[in-house]
Amino acid sequence: MTPRIVVTRKLADPAMALLRDAGDVWLPDPDRTLTTAELHAAVAGAHAVVSTLQDRVDAALVDAAGPQLKVVSTVAVGYDNIDVPALRERGVVVTHTPGVLTDATADLAFGLLLSVTRRLGEGERLIRARRPWQFDLGFLLGTGLQGKTLGVVGLGAIGTAMARRARAFGMDIVYTGRPGTRRSDAERELDARLVTLDELLRISDVVSLHCPLTPQTRHLIDADALAAMKPTAFLINTTRGPVVDEAALVDALARGVIAGAGLDVFENEPEVHPGLLELDNAALAPHLGSATTETRTAMAMLAARNAVAVLRGDEPPTPVRS
Ligand code: DGY
């Protein structure tokens, strides 16, 4: 029997071709994010669902699909939108796309850091508003990174790639993570030092978030954490919005509790806290971490390979293990 493969958002052509070779592919036309009701209707009878981070994947989705569902393959490294235990309980394999978006996401994180510390957004807004300006020794002065300390929260693949970029800019590295997650290899390579979250917040000039969103990391950066940071420090978030209490961040940025923030993700995406829009010390991007043609193609190919492997009864390249 030909498997039914539901693809919730159109993927790069080579990935669509791979899936079409493996089964009957359904995808929304036109390409758009489905409501939960539409998603549940679409997955009925599916053997594989290739989803994105916007799709809520839980027991209700598996029930809507039916008992033949074998795999949910998300085109993302993060899978906080998926109730993994519920799917596992129902015999559905969950896969994701680690590895292929590491450099793109670290590039974007470092880009946001440069943007906020060198006030690039402010400069561009000023020019586009046609406001008068001229070169001036005191004009739009930013903050240099050399000799400063980067604090990485979550020294996994993307955190490590961010730290490598920071080392190339002359920064020192400290990091923190879940208990028992010492990274001796990265410590040697980057001369990185493991510290507690409290110490990291206290001593870092830049705090960059790379931990997954879990019940433990939701609002990890709240008003108290922000108050613990240096008033000259910057916060970079390219992981998931709810790791930061966005209202507390707006307040901290407005009152100068910290110097600035670079954000690629938001607590209630695609909504952005209106306070952030008023602040010149916030550099904002619309969840672009992995958004290069090369990376999105690689993510799509890996997601397609994962789905096809499970449909064929093989071990997928990158299952969710936790
Ligand atoms: C992910 O993969 O989790 C990103 O947020 C989107 O690329």
Coordinates of N, CA and C in Angstrom, one line a residue, residues 93-304:
V93 N 7.3 7.5 15.9 CA 8.7 7.9 15.9 C 8.7 9.4 15.7
V94 N 9.5 10.2 16.4 CA 9.6 11.6 16.2 C 11.1 11.9 15.8
T95 N 11.2 12.6 14.7 CA 12.6 13.0 14.2 C 12.7 14.5 14.1
H96 N 13.9 15.0 14.1 CA 14.2 16.4 13.9 C 15.4 16.7 13.1
T97 N 15.9 17.9 13.0 CA 17.0 18.2 12.0 C 18.2 18.8 12.7
P98 N 18.8 18.2 13.7 CA 20.0 18.8 14.3 C 21.2 18.8 13.3
G99 N 22.2 19.7 13.6 CA 23.4 19.6 12.8 C 23.4 20.5 11.6
V100 N 22.4 20.4 10.8 CA 22.5 21.1 9.5 C 22.2 22.7 9.6
L101 N 21.7 23.1 10.7 CA 21.4 24.6 10.8 C 22.3 25.2 11.9
T102 N 23.3 24.5 12.3 CA 24.2 25.1 13.4 C 24.9 26.4 13.0
D103 N 25.6 26.4 11.8 CA 26.3 27.6 11.5 C 25.4 28.7 11.1
A104 N 24.3 28.4 10.4 CA 23.4 29.5 10.0 C 22.8 30.2 11.2
T105 N 22.5 29.4 12.2 CA 21.9 30.0 13.4 C 22.9 30.8 14.2
A106 N 24.1 30.2 14.3 CA 25.2 31.0 15.1 C 25.5 32.3 14.3
D107 N 25.6 32.2 13.0 CA 25.8 33.4 12.2 C 24.8 34.5 12.5
L108 N 23.5 34.1 12.6 CA 22.5 35.1 12.8 C 22.6 35.6 14.3
A109 N 22.9 34.7 15.2 CA 23.0 35.2 16.6 C 24.2 36.2 16.7
F110 N 25.3 35.9 16.0 CA 26.4 36.8 16.1 C 26.1 38.1 15.3
G111 N 25.3 38.0 14.2 CA 24.8 39.2 13.5 C 24.0 40.1 14.4
L112 N 23.1 39.5 15.1 CA 22.3 40.3 16.0 C 23.1 41.0 17.1
L113 N 24.1 40.2 17.6 CA 25.0 40.8 18.6 C 25.8 42.0 18.0
L114 N 26.3 41.9 16.8 CA 26.9 43.0 16.1 C 25.9 44.2 15.9
S115 N 24.7 43.8 15.5 CA 23.7 44.8 15.2 C 23.4 45.6 16.4
V116 N 23.2 45.0 17.5 CA 22.8 45.7 18.7 C 24.0 46.5 19.3
T117 N 25.2 45.8 19.3 CA 26.3 46.5 20.0 C 26.8 47.7 19.1
R118 N 26.7 47.6 17.8 CA 27.1 48.6 16.9 C 26.0 49.5 16.4
R119 N 24.8 49.3 16.9 CA 23.7 50.2 16.7 C 23.3 50.3 15.2
L120 N 23.4 49.2 14.5 CA 23.2 49.2 13.1 C 21.7 49.6 12.7
G121 N 20.8 49.0 13.5 CA 19.4 49.3 13.2 C 19.1 50.7 13.5
E122 N 19.6 51.3 14.5 CA 19.4 52.7 14.8 C 19.9 53.6 13.7
G123 N 21.1 53.2 13.2 CA 21.7 54.0 12.1 C 20.8 53.9 10.9
E124 N 20.4 52.7 10.5 CA 19.6 52.5 9.3 C 18.2 53.3 9.4
R125 N 17.6 53.2 10.6 CA 16.3 53.9 10.8 C 16.5 55.4 10.6
L126 N 17.6 55.9 11.1 CA 17.9 57.3 11.0 C 18.0 57.8 9.6
I127 N 18.8 57.0 8.8 CA 19.0 57.3 7.4 C 17.7 57.2 6.6
R128 N 17.0 56.1 6.9 CA 15.7 55.9 6.1 C 14.7 57.0 6.5
A129 N 14.8 57.5 7.7 CA 13.8 58.6 8.1 C 14.3 59.9 7.5
R130 N 15.4 59.9 6.8 CA 15.9 61.1 6.1 C 16.3 62.2 7.2
R131 N 16.7 61.7 8.3 CA 17.1 62.7 9.4 C 18.5 63.2 9.0
P132 N 18.8 64.5 9.3 CA 20.1 65.0 8.9 C 21.2 64.3 9.8
W133 N 22.4 64.1 9.3 CA 23.4 63.5 10.1 C 24.8 63.9 9.4
Q134 N 25.8 63.8 10.1 CA 27.2 63.9 9.5 C 28.1 63.1 10.4
F135 N 29.3 62.8 9.8 CA 30.3 62.1 10.6 C 30.6 63.0 11.8
D136 N 30.7 62.3 12.9 CA 31.0 63.1 14.2 C 31.7 62.1 15.1
L137 N 32.7 62.6 15.8 CA 33.5 61.7 16.7 C 32.6 61.0 17.8
G138 N 31.5 61.7 18.1 CA 30.7 61.1 19.2 C 29.4 60.5 18.7
F139 N 29.3 60.3 17.4 CA 28.0 60.0 16.8 C 27.7 58.5 16.9
L140 N 26.6 58.1 17.5 CA 26.1 56.7 17.5 C 27.2 55.7 18.0
L141 N 27.9 56.1 19.1 CA 28.9 55.2 19.5 C 28.4 53.9 20.1
G142 N 29.0 52.8 19.7 CA 28.6 51.5 20.1 C 29.5 50.9 21.2
T143 N 29.5 49.6 21.3 CA 30.3 48.9 22.3 C 31.2 47.8 21.5
G144 N 32.5 47.8 21.8 CA 33.3 46.8 21.2 C 33.2 45.5 22.0
L145 N 33.6 44.4 21.3 CA 33.5 43.1 21.9 C 34.8 42.5 22.3
Q146 N 35.9 43.1 21.8 CA 37.2 42.5 22.1 C 37.5 42.6 23.6
G147 N 38.0 41.4 24.2 CA 38.3 41.4 25.6 C 37.1 41.2 26.5
K148 N 35.9 41.2 25.9 CA 34.7 41.1 26.7 C 34.4 39.6 26.9
T149 N 33.4 39.3 27.8 CA 33.0 37.9 28.1 C 31.7 37.5 27.5
L150 N 31.7 36.4 26.8 CA 30.4 35.9 26.3 C 30.0 34.8 27.2
G151 N 28.8 34.8 27.7 CA 28.2 33.8 28.5 C 27.2 33.0 27.7
V152 N 27.5 31.7 27.5 CA 26.6 30.9 26.7 C 25.8 30.0 27.6
V153 N 24.5 30.1 27.4 CA 23.5 29.3 28.2 C 23.2 28.1 27.3
G154 N 23.8 27.0 27.5 CA 23.5 25.8 26.7 C 24.6 25.7 25.6
L155 N 25.7 25.0 26.0 CA 26.9 24.9 25.0 C 26.7 23.6 24.2
G156 N 25.6 23.5 23.5 CA 25.4 22.5 22.5 C 26.1 22.9 21.2
A157 N 25.6 22.3 20.1 CA 26.2 22.6 18.8 C 26.1 24.1 18.5
I158 N 24.9 24.7 18.6 CA 24.8 26.1 18.2 C 25.5 27.0 19.2
G159 N 25.4 26.7 20.5 CA 26.1 27.5 21.5 C 27.6 27.5 21.2
T160 N 28.1 26.3 20.9 CA 29.6 26.2 20.6 C 29.9 26.9 19.4
A161 N 29.1 26.9 18.3 CA 29.4 27.6 17.1 C 29.4 29.1 17.4
M162 N 28.5 29.6 18.3 CA 28.4 31.0 18.7 C 29.7 31.4 19.4
A163 N 30.2 30.5 20.3 CA 31.4 30.7 21.1 C 32.6 30.8 20.2
R164 N 32.6 29.9 19.2 CA 33.8 30.0 18.2 C 33.8 31.4 17.5
R165 N 32.7 31.9 17.1 CA 32.7 33.2 16.5 C 33.1 34.2 17.5
A166 N 32.7 34.1 18.7 CA 33.1 35.1 19.7 C 34.6 35.1 20.0
R167 N 35.2 33.8 20.0 CA 36.6 33.7 20.2 C 37.3 34.5 19.0
A168 N 36.8 34.3 17.8 CA 37.5 35.0 16.7 C 37.4 36.5 16.8
F169 N 36.5 37.0 17.6 CA 36.3 38.4 17.9 C 37.1 38.8 19.1
G170 N 37.8 37.9 19.7 CA 38.6 38.2 20.9 C 37.9 38.2 22.2
M171 N 36.8 37.4 22.3 CA 36.0 37.4 23.5 C 36.4 36.1 24.3
D172 N 36.2 36.2 25.6 CA 36.4 35.1 26.6 C 35.1 34.4 26.7
I173 N 35.1 33.1 27.0 CA 33.9 32.3 27.0 C 33.6 31.7 28.4
V174 N 32.4 31.9 28.9 CA 32.0 31.1 30.1 C 30.7 30.4 29.6
Y175 N 30.3 29.4 30.3 CA 29.1 28.7 29.8 C 28.4 28.0 31.0
T176 N 27.1 27.7 30.8 CA 26.4 27.0 31.8 C 25.4 26.0 31.1
G177 N 24.9 25.0 31.8 CA 24.0 24.1 31.1 C 23.4 23.2 32.2
R178 N 22.7 22.2 31.7 CA 22.0 21.3 32.7 C 23.1 20.6 33.5
P179 N 22.8 20.3 34.8 CA 23.8 19.6 35.6 C 24.3 18.3 34.9
G180 N 25.6 18.1 34.9 CA 26.1 16.9 34.3 C 26.4 17.1 32.8
T181 N 26.3 18.4 32.3 CA 26.6 18.6 30.9 C 27.9 19.3 30.7
R182 N 28.9 18.9 31.4 CA 30.2 19.5 31.2 C 30.8 19.2 29.8
R183 N 31.3 20.2 29.2 CA 31.8 20.1 27.8 C 33.3 20.3 27.8
S184 N 34.0 19.2 28.2 CA 35.5 19.3 28.3 C 36.1 19.6 27.0
D185 N 35.6 19.0 25.9 CA 36.1 19.2 24.5 C 36.1 20.7 24.2
A186 N 34.9 21.3 24.4 CA 34.7 22.7 24.1 C 35.5 23.6 25.1
E187 N 35.7 23.2 26.3 CA 36.5 23.9 27.3 C 37.9 24.0 26.7
R188 N 38.4 22.9 26.2 CA 39.8 22.9 25.7 C 39.9 23.8 24.4
E189 N 39.0 23.5 23.5 CA 39.0 24.3 22.2 C 38.9 25.8 22.4
L190 N 38.0 26.2 23.3 CA 37.6 27.6 23.4 C 38.1 28.3 24.6
D191 N 38.8 27.5 25.4 CA 39.3 28.0 26.7 C 38.0 28.5 27.5
A192 N 37.0 27.7 27.4 CA 35.7 28.0 28.1 C 35.7 27.5 29.5
R193 N 35.0 28.3 30.3 CA 34.9 27.9 31.8 C 33.4 27.7 32.1
L194 N 33.2 26.5 32.8 CA 31.8 26.2 33.3 C 31.5 27.0 34.6
V195 N 30.4 27.7 34.6 CA 30.0 28.4 35.8 C 28.5 28.2 36.0
T196 N 28.1 28.7 37.2 CA 26.7 28.6 37.5 C 26.0 29.7 36.6
L197 N 24.6 29.5 36.5 CA 23.9 30.5 35.8 C 24.0 31.9 36.5
D198 N 24.0 31.8 37.8 CA 24.1 33.1 38.6 C 25.4 33.8 38.3
E199 N 26.5 33.0 38.2 CA 27.8 33.7 38.0 C 27.9 34.2 36.5
L200 N 27.3 33.3 35.6 CA 27.3 33.7 34.2 C 26.6 35.1 34.0
L201 N 25.4 35.2 34.6 CA 24.7 36.4 34.5 C 25.4 37.6 35.1
R202 N 26.1 37.4 36.2 CA 26.8 38.4 36.9 C 28.1 38.9 36.1
I203 N 28.8 38.0 35.4 CA 30.1 38.4 34.9 C 30.1 38.6 33.4
S204 N 29.0 38.2 32.7 CA 29.1 38.2 31.2 C 28.8 39.6 30.7
D205 N 29.4 40.0 29.6 CA 29.1 41.2 28.9 C 28.0 41.0 27.8
V206 N 28.0 39.7 27.4 CA 26.9 39.3 26.5 C 26.4 37.9 27.0
V207 N 25.1 37.8 27.1 CA 24.5 36.5 27.5 C 23.8 36.0 26.2
S208 N 24.2 34.8 25.7 CA 23.5 34.3 24.5 C 22.8 33.0 24.9
L209 N 21.6 32.9 24.5 CA 20.7 31.7 24.9 C 20.7 30.7 23.8
H210 N 21.1 29.5 24.2 CA 21.1 28.4 23.2 C 20.5 27.1 23.8
C211 N 19.8 27.2 24.9 CA 19.1 26.0 25.5 C 17.8 25.8 24.9
P212 N 17.3 24.5 24.9 CA 16.0 24.3 24.3 C 14.9 24.8 25.3
L213 N 13.7 25.0 24.7 CA 12.6 25.4 25.6 C 12.0 24.2 26.2
T214 N 12.0 24.1 27.5 CA 11.5 23.0 28.3 C 10.8 23.7 29.5
P215 N 10.0 22.9 30.3 CA 9.4 23.5 31.5 C 10.4 24.1 32.4
Q216 N 11.7 23.6 32.4 CA 12.7 24.2 33.3 C 13.3 25.5 32.7
T217 N 13.3 25.7 31.4 CA 13.9 26.9 30.9 C 12.9 28.0 30.5
R218 N 11.6 27.7 30.6 CA 10.5 28.7 30.4 C 10.8 29.9 31.4
H219 N 10.9 31.1 30.9 CA 11.2 32.3 31.7 C 12.5 32.1 32.5
L220 N 13.4 31.4 32.0 CA 14.7 31.3 32.7 C 15.3 32.7 32.9
I221 N 15.1 33.5 31.8 CA 15.6 34.9 32.0 C 14.3 35.7 32.3
D222 N 14.2 35.9 33.6 CA 13.0 36.7 34.1 C 13.6 38.0 34.7
A223 N 12.7 38.8 35.4 CA 13.2 40.1 35.9 C 14.4 39.9 36.8
D224 N 14.4 38.9 37.7 CA 15.5 38.7 38.6 C 16.8 38.4 37.8
A225 N 16.7 37.6 36.8 CA 17.9 37.2 36.0 C 18.4 38.5 35.3
L226 N 17.5 39.3 34.8 CA 18.0 40.5 34.1 C 18.6 41.5 35.1
A227 N 18.1 41.5 36.3 CA 18.6 42.4 37.3 C 20.0 42.0 37.7
A228 N 20.3 40.7 37.6 CA 21.6 40.1 37.9 C 22.7 40.5 36.9
M229 N 22.2 40.8 35.7 CA 23.2 41.1 34.6 C 23.8 42.5 34.8
K230 N 25.0 42.7 34.2 CA 25.6 44.0 34.2 C 24.7 45.0 33.5
P231 N 24.7 46.3 33.9 CA 23.9 47.3 33.2 C 24.5 47.6 31.8
T232 N 25.7 47.1 31.6 CA 26.3 47.3 30.3 C 26.2 46.1 29.4
A233 N 25.5 45.1 29.9 CA 25.5 43.8 29.2 C 24.3 43.7 28.1
F234 N 24.5 42.8 27.2 CA 23.5 42.5 26.1 C 23.0 41.1 26.2
L235 N 21.8 40.9 25.8 CA 21.1 39.6 25.8 C 20.8 39.2 24.4
I236 N 21.2 38.0 24.0 CA 20.9 37.5 22.6 C 20.1 36.3 22.7
N237 N 18.9 36.3 22.0 CA 18.1 35.1 22.1 C 17.7 34.6 20.7
T238 N 18.3 33.4 20.3 CA 18.0 32.8 19.0 C 17.4 31.4 19.2
T239 N 17.0 31.1 20.4 CA 16.5 29.7 20.7 C 14.9 29.7 20.6
R240 N 14.3 30.0 21.7 CA 12.8 30.1 21.7 C 12.4 31.2 22.5
G241 N 11.4 32.0 22.1 CA 11.0 33.2 22.8 C 10.6 33.0 24.3
P242 N 9.8 32.0 24.6 CA 9.4 31.9 26.0 C 10.6 31.6 27.0
V243 N 11.8 31.4 26.5 CA 12.9 31.3 27.5 C 13.1 32.6 28.2
V244 N 12.6 33.7 27.6 CA 12.7 35.0 28.2 C 11.3 35.5 28.5
D245 N 11.2 36.1 29.7 CA 10.0 36.8 30.0 C 10.0 38.2 29.3
E246 N 9.3 38.2 28.2 CA 9.4 39.3 27.3 C 9.0 40.7 27.9
A247 N 8.0 40.6 28.8 CA 7.5 41.9 29.4 C 8.6 42.4 30.4
A248 N 9.3 41.4 31.1 CA 10.3 41.8 32.0 C 11.5 42.4 31.2
L249 N 11.8 41.8 30.0 CA 12.9 42.3 29.2 C 12.6 43.7 28.7
V250 N 11.4 44.0 28.2 CA 11.0 45.3 27.8 C 11.3 46.3 28.9
D251 N 10.8 45.9 30.1 CA 11.0 46.8 31.2 C 12.5 47.1 31.5
A252 N 13.3 46.0 31.4 CA 14.7 46.1 31.7 C 15.4 46.9 30.7
L253 N 15.0 46.8 29.4 CA 15.7 47.6 28.4 C 15.3 49.0 28.5
A254 N 14.0 49.3 28.8 CA 13.5 50.7 28.9 C 14.2 51.4 30.1
R255 N 14.4 50.7 31.2 CA 15.0 51.3 32.4 C 16.5 51.2 32.4
G256 N 17.2 50.7 31.4 CA 18.6 50.6 31.4 C 19.2 49.5 32.4
V257 N 18.3 48.6 32.8 CA 18.8 47.5 33.7 C 19.9 46.7 32.9
I258 N 19.7 46.5 31.6 CA 20.7 46.0 30.7 C 20.9 46.9 29.5
A259 N 22.0 46.8 28.8 CA 22.2 47.7 27.7 C 21.4 47.5 26.4
G260 N 21.2 46.2 26.1 CA 20.5 46.0 24.9 C 20.2 44.5 24.7
A261 N 19.4 44.2 23.6 CA 19.1 42.8 23.3 C 19.0 42.6 21.8
G262 N 19.4 41.4 21.4 CA 19.2 41.0 20.0 C 18.3 39.8 20.0
L263 N 17.2 39.9 19.4 CA 16.1 38.8 19.5 C 15.7 38.3 18.1
D264 N 15.8 37.0 17.9 CA 15.3 36.4 16.7 C 14.0 35.7 17.0
V265 N 13.6 35.5 18.2 CA 12.4 34.7 18.6 C 11.7 35.5 19.7
F266 N 10.4 35.2 19.8 CA 9.5 36.0 20.6 C 8.5 35.1 21.4
E267 N 8.1 35.7 22.5 CA 7.3 34.8 23.4 C 6.0 34.3 22.8
N268 N 5.4 35.2 22.0 CA 4.1 34.8 21.4 C 4.1 35.0 19.9
E269 N 5.1 34.4 19.2 CA 5.3 34.5 17.8 C 4.0 34.2 17.0
P270 N 3.7 35.0 15.9 CA 4.5 36.1 15.4 C 4.2 37.4 16.1
E271 N 3.5 37.5 17.2 CA 3.3 38.7 17.9 C 4.7 39.1 18.5
V272 N 4.9 40.4 18.5 CA 6.1 41.0 19.2 C 5.6 42.0 20.2
H273 N 6.1 41.9 21.4 CA 5.6 42.8 22.5 C 5.8 44.3 22.0
P274 N 4.7 45.1 22.0 CA 4.7 46.4 21.5 C 5.8 47.3 22.1
G275 N 6.2 47.0 23.3 CA 7.2 47.8 24.0 C 8.6 47.6 23.2
L276 N 8.8 46.4 22.7 CA 10.1 46.2 22.0 C 10.2 47.1 20.8
L277 N 9.1 47.3 20.1 CA 9.1 48.1 18.9 C 9.5 49.6 19.1
E278 N 9.3 50.0 20.3 CA 9.7 51.4 20.7 C 11.1 51.6 21.1
L279 N 11.8 50.5 21.3 CA 13.2 50.5 21.9 C 14.3 50.5 20.9
D280 N 15.2 51.5 20.9 CA 16.3 51.5 20.0 C 17.4 50.5 20.4
N281 N 17.3 50.1 21.7 CA 18.4 49.2 22.1 C 18.0 47.7 21.9
A282 N 17.0 47.4 21.1 CA 16.6 46.1 20.8 C 16.8 45.9 19.3
A283 N 17.6 44.9 18.9 CA 17.7 44.5 17.5 C 16.8 43.3 17.3
L284 N 15.9 43.4 16.3 CA 14.9 42.4 16.1 C 14.9 41.7 14.8
A285 N 14.7 40.4 14.8 CA 14.6 39.7 13.5 C 13.5 38.7 13.6
P286 N 12.8 38.4 12.5 CA 11.6 37.6 12.5 C 11.9 36.1 12.3
H287 N 12.5 35.5 13.4 CA 12.9 34.1 13.4 C 13.6 33.6 12.1
L288 N 14.8 34.2 11.9 CA 15.5 33.9 10.7 C 16.7 33.0 10.9
G289 N 16.9 32.5 12.1 CA 18.1 31.8 12.4 C 18.6 30.8 11.4
S290 N 17.7 30.0 10.9 CA 18.1 29.0 9.9 C 17.8 29.4 8.5
A291 N 17.4 30.7 8.3 CA 16.8 31.1 7.0 C 17.9 31.4 5.9
T292 N 18.6 30.4 5.5 CA 19.4 30.6 4.3 C 18.9 29.5 3.3
T293 N 19.0 29.7 2.1 CA 18.6 28.7 1.1 C 19.3 27.4 1.3
E294 N 20.6 27.5 1.5 CA 21.4 26.2 1.7 C 20.9 25.5 2.9
T295 N 20.7 26.2 4.0 CA 20.3 25.5 5.3 C 18.9 25.0 5.2
R296 N 18.0 25.8 4.7 CA 16.6 25.3 4.6 C 16.5 24.1 3.7
T297 N 17.3 24.0 2.7 CA 17.3 22.9 1.8 C 17.8 21.7 2.5
A298 N 18.9 21.9 3.3 CA 19.5 20.7 4.0 C 18.5 20.3 5.1
M299 N 17.8 21.2 5.8 CA 16.8 20.8 6.8 C 15.7 20.0 6.1
A300 N 15.3 20.4 5.0 CA 14.2 19.7 4.3 C 14.6 18.3 3.9
M301 N 15.8 18.2 3.3 CA 16.3 16.9 2.9 C 16.5 16.0 4.1
L302 N 17.0 16.5 5.2 CA 17.1 15.6 6.4 C 15.7 15.2 6.9
A303 N 14.8 16.1 6.9 CA 13.5 15.7 7.4 C 12.8 14.7 6.5
A304 N 13.0 14.9 5.1 CA 12.5 13.9 4.2 C 13.1 12.6 4.4

